[in-house]
Amino acid sequence: ALATDIGETLHLAQMDRSSIVFVDKRKSSAQFETLARPGRIAPAHCTGVGKVMMAFMEPEQRAHALTKQSYESFTPNTHTNSETLLAELEQIRNEGIGFDREEHEDGIMSMAAPIFGGAGKVIGALSIVTSTYRMTLDELTNFRPALLRTATQIGSEAELWPYPVAQ
């Protein structure tokens, strides 16, 4: 419903070891495409959903995930070391949302929110994805309340997911 309401693409993802797996994608009517597709694996260090999930992991899990990142540079904006990524993860924990600022794909940005399961542990993440040609980052943040509401709703229904909850 959120994708229809706002007219933007949504990605649902979970962690698999220290990478992310896109679980679902709801495309907008806009004429742009992202690399994400259900079942596709992507690095966590340069995606909004990956960074949000790492930010809200238990400290030991986060430390392990940080050591497993390739820090491969996909664009000039990609984190290429654990120090800058760790600083951003702290900011994400404080703000409750994270961003991909053209870190994985040129011209693509996203705003992501964590999805918490019944035990209060992060079990996934939801992101609103758009093109930098369609809107600015400030305009994207206008969707923050709707994104957080939807992520909370998904988390409250996590036991109904047809997808296994990754740890």
PDB file of C-alpha atoms in Angstrom:
ATOM      1  CA  ALA A   1       0.000   0.000   0.000  1.00  0.00           C
ATOM      2  CA  LEU A   2       2.849   2.411   0.790  1.00  0.00           C
ATOM      3  CA  ALA A   3       4.356   2.049  -2.697  1.00  0.00           C
ATOM      4  CA  THR A   4       1.010   2.927  -4.241  1.00  0.00           C
ATOM      5  CA  ASP A   5       0.376   5.805  -1.824  1.00  0.00           C
ATOM      6  CA  ILE A   6       3.703   7.550  -2.421  1.00  0.00           C
ATOM      7  CA  GLY A   7       4.437   6.437  -5.995  1.00  0.00           C
ATOM      8  CA  GLU A   8       7.959   5.245  -5.194  1.00  0.00           C
ATOM      9  CA  THR A   9       9.702   1.866  -5.221  1.00  0.00           C
ATOM     10  CA  LEU A  10      10.042  -0.137  -1.992  1.00  0.00           C
ATOM     11  CA  HIS A  11      12.617  -2.777  -1.117  1.00  0.00           C
ATOM     12  CA  LEU A  12      12.222  -5.329   1.680  1.00  0.00           C
ATOM     13  CA  ALA A  13      15.457  -7.005   2.742  1.00  0.00           C
ATOM     14  CA  GLN A  14      16.979  -9.273   5.356  1.00  0.00           C
ATOM     15  CA  MET A  15      20.546 -10.064   6.415  1.00  0.00           C
ATOM     16  CA  ASP A  16      22.178 -13.291   5.340  1.00  0.00           C
ATOM     17  CA  ARG A  17      25.458 -13.556   7.189  1.00  0.00           C
ATOM     18  CA  SER A  18      26.973 -10.131   6.486  1.00  0.00           C
ATOM     19  CA  SER A  19      25.249  -9.377   3.172  1.00  0.00           C
ATOM     20  CA  ILE A  20      21.687  -8.437   2.420  1.00  0.00           C
ATOM     21  CA  VAL A  21      19.115 -10.375   0.464  1.00  0.00           C
ATOM     22  CA  PHE A  22      16.300  -8.531  -1.223  1.00  0.00           C
ATOM     23  CA  VAL A  23      13.126 -10.356  -0.226  1.00  0.00           C
ATOM     24  CA  ASP A  24      10.565  -8.274  -2.077  1.00  0.00           C
ATOM     25  CA  LYS A  25      10.307  -5.257  -4.338  1.00  0.00           C
ATOM     26  CA  ARG A  26       7.324  -3.067  -5.160  1.00  0.00           C
ATOM     27  CA  LYS A  27       8.024  -0.924  -8.214  1.00  0.00           C
ATOM     28  CA  SER A  28       6.727   2.551  -8.726  1.00  0.00           C
ATOM     29  CA  SER A  29       5.369   3.788 -11.999  1.00  0.00           C
ATOM     30  CA  ALA A  30       8.539   5.850 -12.487  1.00  0.00           C
ATOM     31  CA  GLN A  31      10.781   4.933 -15.365  1.00  0.00           C
ATOM     32  CA  PHE A  32      13.945   3.969 -13.520  1.00  0.00           C
ATOM     33  CA  GLU A  33      15.319   0.612 -12.440  1.00  0.00           C
ATOM     34  CA  THR A  34      17.542  -0.551  -9.597  1.00  0.00           C
ATOM     35  CA  LEU A  35      19.777  -3.593  -9.356  1.00  0.00           C
ATOM     36  CA  ALA A  36      17.626  -5.008  -6.543  1.00  0.00           C
ATOM     37  CA  ARG A  37      15.389  -7.980  -7.269  1.00  0.00           C
ATOM     38  CA  PRO A  38      13.930 -10.580  -4.928  1.00  0.00           C
ATOM     39  CA  GLY A  39      16.632 -13.138  -4.179  1.00  0.00           C
ATOM     40  CA  ARG A  40      19.505 -10.874  -5.166  1.00  0.00           C
ATOM     41  CA  ILE A  41      22.359 -10.535  -2.680  1.00  0.00           C
ATOM     42  CA  ALA A  42      24.036  -7.157  -2.189  1.00  0.00           C
ATOM     43  CA  PRO A  43      26.654  -5.718   0.144  1.00  0.00           C
ATOM     44  CA  ALA A  44      25.427  -4.227   3.407  1.00  0.00           C
ATOM     45  CA  HIS A  45      28.026  -1.444   3.696  1.00  0.00           C
ATOM     46  CA  CYS A  46      26.591   0.636   0.843  1.00  0.00           C
ATOM     47  CA  THR A  47      22.845   0.058   0.962  1.00  0.00           C
ATOM     48  CA  GLY A  48      20.307   1.794   3.151  1.00  0.00           C
ATOM     49  CA  VAL A  49      18.701  -1.482   4.213  1.00  0.00           C
ATOM     50  CA  GLY A  50      22.071  -3.053   5.011  1.00  0.00           C
ATOM     51  CA  LYS A  51      23.296  -0.146   7.066  1.00  0.00           C
ATOM     52  CA  VAL A  52      20.024   0.048   9.018  1.00  0.00           C
ATOM     53  CA  MET A  53      20.135  -3.649   9.863  1.00  0.00           C
ATOM     54  CA  MET A  54      23.786  -3.444  10.936  1.00  0.00           C
ATOM     55  CA  ALA A  55      23.067  -0.360  13.043  1.00  0.00           C
ATOM     56  CA  PHE A  56      20.422  -2.195  15.072  1.00  0.00           C
ATOM     57  CA  MET A  57      22.206  -5.543  15.417  1.00  0.00           C
ATOM     58  CA  GLU A  58      23.507  -6.716  18.761  1.00  0.00           C
ATOM     59  CA  PRO A  59      27.009  -5.208  19.249  1.00  0.00           C
ATOM     60  CA  GLU A  60      28.793  -8.541  18.763  1.00  0.00           C
ATOM     61  CA  GLN A  61      26.890  -9.269  15.552  1.00  0.00           C
ATOM     62  CA  ARG A  62      27.568  -5.748  14.269  1.00  0.00           C
ATOM     63  CA  ALA A  63      31.302  -6.052  14.984  1.00  0.00           C
ATOM     64  CA  HIS A  64      31.394  -9.361  13.105  1.00  0.00           C
ATOM     65  CA  ALA A  65      29.397  -7.944  10.157  1.00  0.00           C
ATOM     66  CA  LEU A  66      31.739  -4.949   9.947  1.00  0.00           C
ATOM     67  CA  THR A  67      34.761  -7.251   9.596  1.00  0.00           C
ATOM     68  CA  LYS A  68      33.046  -9.173   6.786  1.00  0.00           C
ATOM     69  CA  GLN A  69      32.294  -6.164   4.557  1.00  0.00           C
ATOM     70  CA  SER A  70      34.353  -5.908   1.370  1.00  0.00           C
ATOM     71  CA  TYR A  71      34.268  -2.095   1.455  1.00  0.00           C
ATOM     72  CA  GLU A  72      34.301  -2.262  -2.322  1.00  0.00           C
ATOM     73  CA  SER A  73      33.766   1.169  -3.833  1.00  0.00           C
ATOM     74  CA  PHE A  74      30.777   1.147  -6.181  1.00  0.00           C
ATOM     75  CA  THR A  75      30.535   4.951  -6.475  1.00  0.00           C
ATOM     76  CA  PRO A  76      32.522   7.910  -5.116  1.00  0.00           C
ATOM     77  CA  ASN A  77      30.078   7.947  -2.146  1.00  0.00           C
ATOM     78  CA  THR A  78      30.660   4.357  -0.982  1.00  0.00           C
ATOM     79  CA  HIS A  79      32.107   3.738   2.493  1.00  0.00           C
ATOM     80  CA  THR A  80      35.513   2.154   1.934  1.00  0.00           C
ATOM     81  CA  ASN A  81      36.492   1.563   5.564  1.00  0.00           C
ATOM     82  CA  SER A  82      34.911   0.486   8.819  1.00  0.00           C
ATOM     83  CA  GLU A  83      35.610   3.765  10.630  1.00  0.00           C
ATOM     84  CA  THR A  84      33.366   5.937   8.460  1.00  0.00           C
ATOM     85  CA  LEU A  85      30.721   3.224   8.276  1.00  0.00           C
ATOM     86  CA  LEU A  86      30.700   2.768  12.054  1.00  0.00           C
ATOM     87  CA  ALA A  87      30.220   6.518  12.540  1.00  0.00           C
ATOM     88  CA  GLU A  88      27.220   6.427  10.205  1.00  0.00           C
ATOM     89  CA  LEU A  89      25.770   3.387  11.994  1.00  0.00           C
ATOM     90  CA  GLU A  90      25.840   5.348  15.251  1.00  0.00           C
ATOM     91  CA  GLN A  91      23.974   8.191  13.560  1.00  0.00           C
ATOM     92  CA  ILE A  92      21.407   5.721  12.212  1.00  0.00           C
ATOM     93  CA  ARG A  93      20.810   4.306  15.712  1.00  0.00           C
ATOM     94  CA  ASN A  94      20.230   7.842  16.982  1.00  0.00           C
ATOM     95  CA  GLU A  95      17.893   8.887  14.159  1.00  0.00           C
ATOM     96  CA  GLY A  96      16.058   5.596  13.584  1.00  0.00           C
ATOM     97  CA  ILE A  97      16.530   5.666   9.802  1.00  0.00           C
ATOM     98  CA  GLY A  98      19.385   5.342   7.352  1.00  0.00           C
ATOM     99  CA  PHE A  99      20.160   6.438   3.838  1.00  0.00           C
ATOM    100  CA  ASP A 100      21.894   5.220   0.722  1.00  0.00           C
ATOM    101  CA  ARG A 101      23.228   8.425  -0.798  1.00  0.00           C
ATOM    102  CA  GLU A 102      24.176   7.037  -4.212  1.00  0.00           C
ATOM    103  CA  GLU A 103      26.570   4.604  -2.492  1.00  0.00           C
ATOM    104  CA  HIS A 104      25.660   1.446  -4.383  1.00  0.00           C
ATOM    105  CA  GLU A 105      24.337   2.855  -7.660  1.00  0.00           C
ATOM    106  CA  ASP A 106      24.869   6.258  -9.253  1.00  0.00           C
ATOM    107  CA  GLY A 107      21.634   8.213  -9.396  1.00  0.00           C
ATOM    108  CA  ILE A 108      19.814   5.975  -6.887  1.00  0.00           C
ATOM    109  CA  MET A 109      19.135   6.907  -3.266  1.00  0.00           C
ATOM    110  CA  SER A 110      17.035   5.388  -0.536  1.00  0.00           C
ATOM    111  CA  MET A 111      15.762   5.925   2.981  1.00  0.00           C
ATOM    112  CA  ALA A 112      15.505   2.786   5.106  1.00  0.00           C
ATOM    113  CA  ALA A 113      13.907   1.819   8.406  1.00  0.00           C
ATOM    114  CA  PRO A 114      14.558  -1.247  10.544  1.00  0.00           C
ATOM    115  CA  ILE A 115      11.936  -3.918  11.046  1.00  0.00           C
ATOM    116  CA  PHE A 116      11.902  -5.356  14.549  1.00  0.00           C
ATOM    117  CA  GLY A 117      10.437  -8.750  15.406  1.00  0.00           C
ATOM    118  CA  GLY A 118       8.553  -9.723  18.531  1.00  0.00           C
ATOM    119  CA  ALA A 119      11.750 -10.125  20.574  1.00  0.00           C
ATOM    120  CA  GLY A 120      12.795  -6.568  19.721  1.00  0.00           C
ATOM    121  CA  LYS A 121      15.614  -7.737  17.440  1.00  0.00           C
ATOM    122  CA  VAL A 122      16.081  -6.383  13.948  1.00  0.00           C
ATOM    123  CA  ILE A 123      14.770  -8.957  11.467  1.00  0.00           C
ATOM    124  CA  GLY A 124      14.778  -6.918   8.280  1.00  0.00           C
ATOM    125  CA  ALA A 125      14.555  -3.478   6.750  1.00  0.00           C
ATOM    126  CA  LEU A 126      12.264  -1.566   4.434  1.00  0.00           C
ATOM    127  CA  SER A 127      13.414   1.200   2.115  1.00  0.00           C
ATOM    128  CA  ILE A 128      11.892   3.780  -0.156  1.00  0.00           C
ATOM    129  CA  VAL A 129      14.043   3.972  -3.275  1.00  0.00           C
ATOM    130  CA  THR A 130      14.075   6.728  -5.841  1.00  0.00           C
ATOM    131  CA  SER A 131      16.194   8.376  -8.464  1.00  0.00           C
ATOM    132  CA  THR A 132      18.123  11.552  -7.774  1.00  0.00           C
ATOM    133  CA  TYR A 133      16.534  12.851 -10.968  1.00  0.00           C
ATOM    134  CA  ARG A 134      13.076  12.508  -9.405  1.00  0.00           C
ATOM    135  CA  MET A 135      13.677  14.164  -6.039  1.00  0.00           C
ATOM    136  CA  THR A 136      16.218  15.444  -3.557  1.00  0.00           C
ATOM    137  CA  LEU A 137      17.232  13.743  -0.324  1.00  0.00           C
ATOM    138  CA  ASP A 138      15.293  16.403   1.602  1.00  0.00           C
ATOM    139  CA  GLU A 139      12.170  15.586  -0.402  1.00  0.00           C
ATOM    140  CA  LEU A 140      12.684  11.883   0.258  1.00  0.00           C
ATOM    141  CA  THR A 141      12.759  12.500   4.020  1.00  0.00           C
ATOM    142  CA  ASN A 142       9.182  13.794   3.813  1.00  0.00           C
ATOM    143  CA  PHE A 143       8.172  10.111   3.623  1.00  0.00           C
ATOM    144  CA  ARG A 144       9.865   9.282   6.944  1.00  0.00           C
ATOM    145  CA  PRO A 145       6.651   9.012   9.049  1.00  0.00           C
ATOM    146  CA  ALA A 146       4.986   6.721   6.504  1.00  0.00           C
ATOM    147  CA  LEU A 147       8.116   4.570   6.203  1.00  0.00           C
ATOM    148  CA  LEU A 148       8.418   4.157   9.972  1.00  0.00           C
ATOM    149  CA  ARG A 149       4.708   3.312  10.333  1.00  0.00           C
ATOM    150  CA  THR A 150       4.920   0.701   7.601  1.00  0.00           C
ATOM    151  CA  ALA A 151       8.113  -0.878   9.003  1.00  0.00           C
ATOM    152  CA  THR A 152       6.455  -1.088  12.439  1.00  0.00           C
ATOM    153  CA  GLN A 153       3.361  -2.679  10.935  1.00  0.00           C
ATOM    154  CA  ILE A 154       5.438  -5.244   9.039  1.00  0.00           C
ATOM    155  CA  GLY A 155       7.344  -6.081  12.221  1.00  0.00           C
ATOM    156  CA  SER A 156       4.119  -6.616  14.145  1.00  0.00           C
ATOM    157  CA  GLU A 157       3.055  -9.132  11.497  1.00  0.00           C
ATOM    158  CA  ALA A 158       6.479 -10.834  11.199  1.00  0.00           C
ATOM    159  CA  GLU A 159       5.197 -14.214  12.359  1.00  0.00           C
ATOM    160  CA  LEU A 160       2.966 -14.186   9.265  1.00  0.00           C
ATOM    161  CA  TRP A 161       5.890 -13.670   6.847  1.00  0.00           C
ATOM    162  CA  PRO A 162       6.228 -16.311   4.148  1.00  0.00           C
ATOM    163  CA  TYR A 163      10.012 -15.722   4.376  1.00  0.00           C
ATOM    164  CA  PRO A 164      12.282 -17.319   6.974  1.00  0.00           C
ATOM    165  CA  VAL A 165      13.525 -14.739   9.475  1.00  0.00           C
ATOM    166  CA  ALA A 166      17.304 -14.574   9.086  1.00  0.00           C
ATOM    167  CA  GLN A 167      19.460 -14.178  12.160  1.00  0.00           C
TER     168      GLN A 167
END
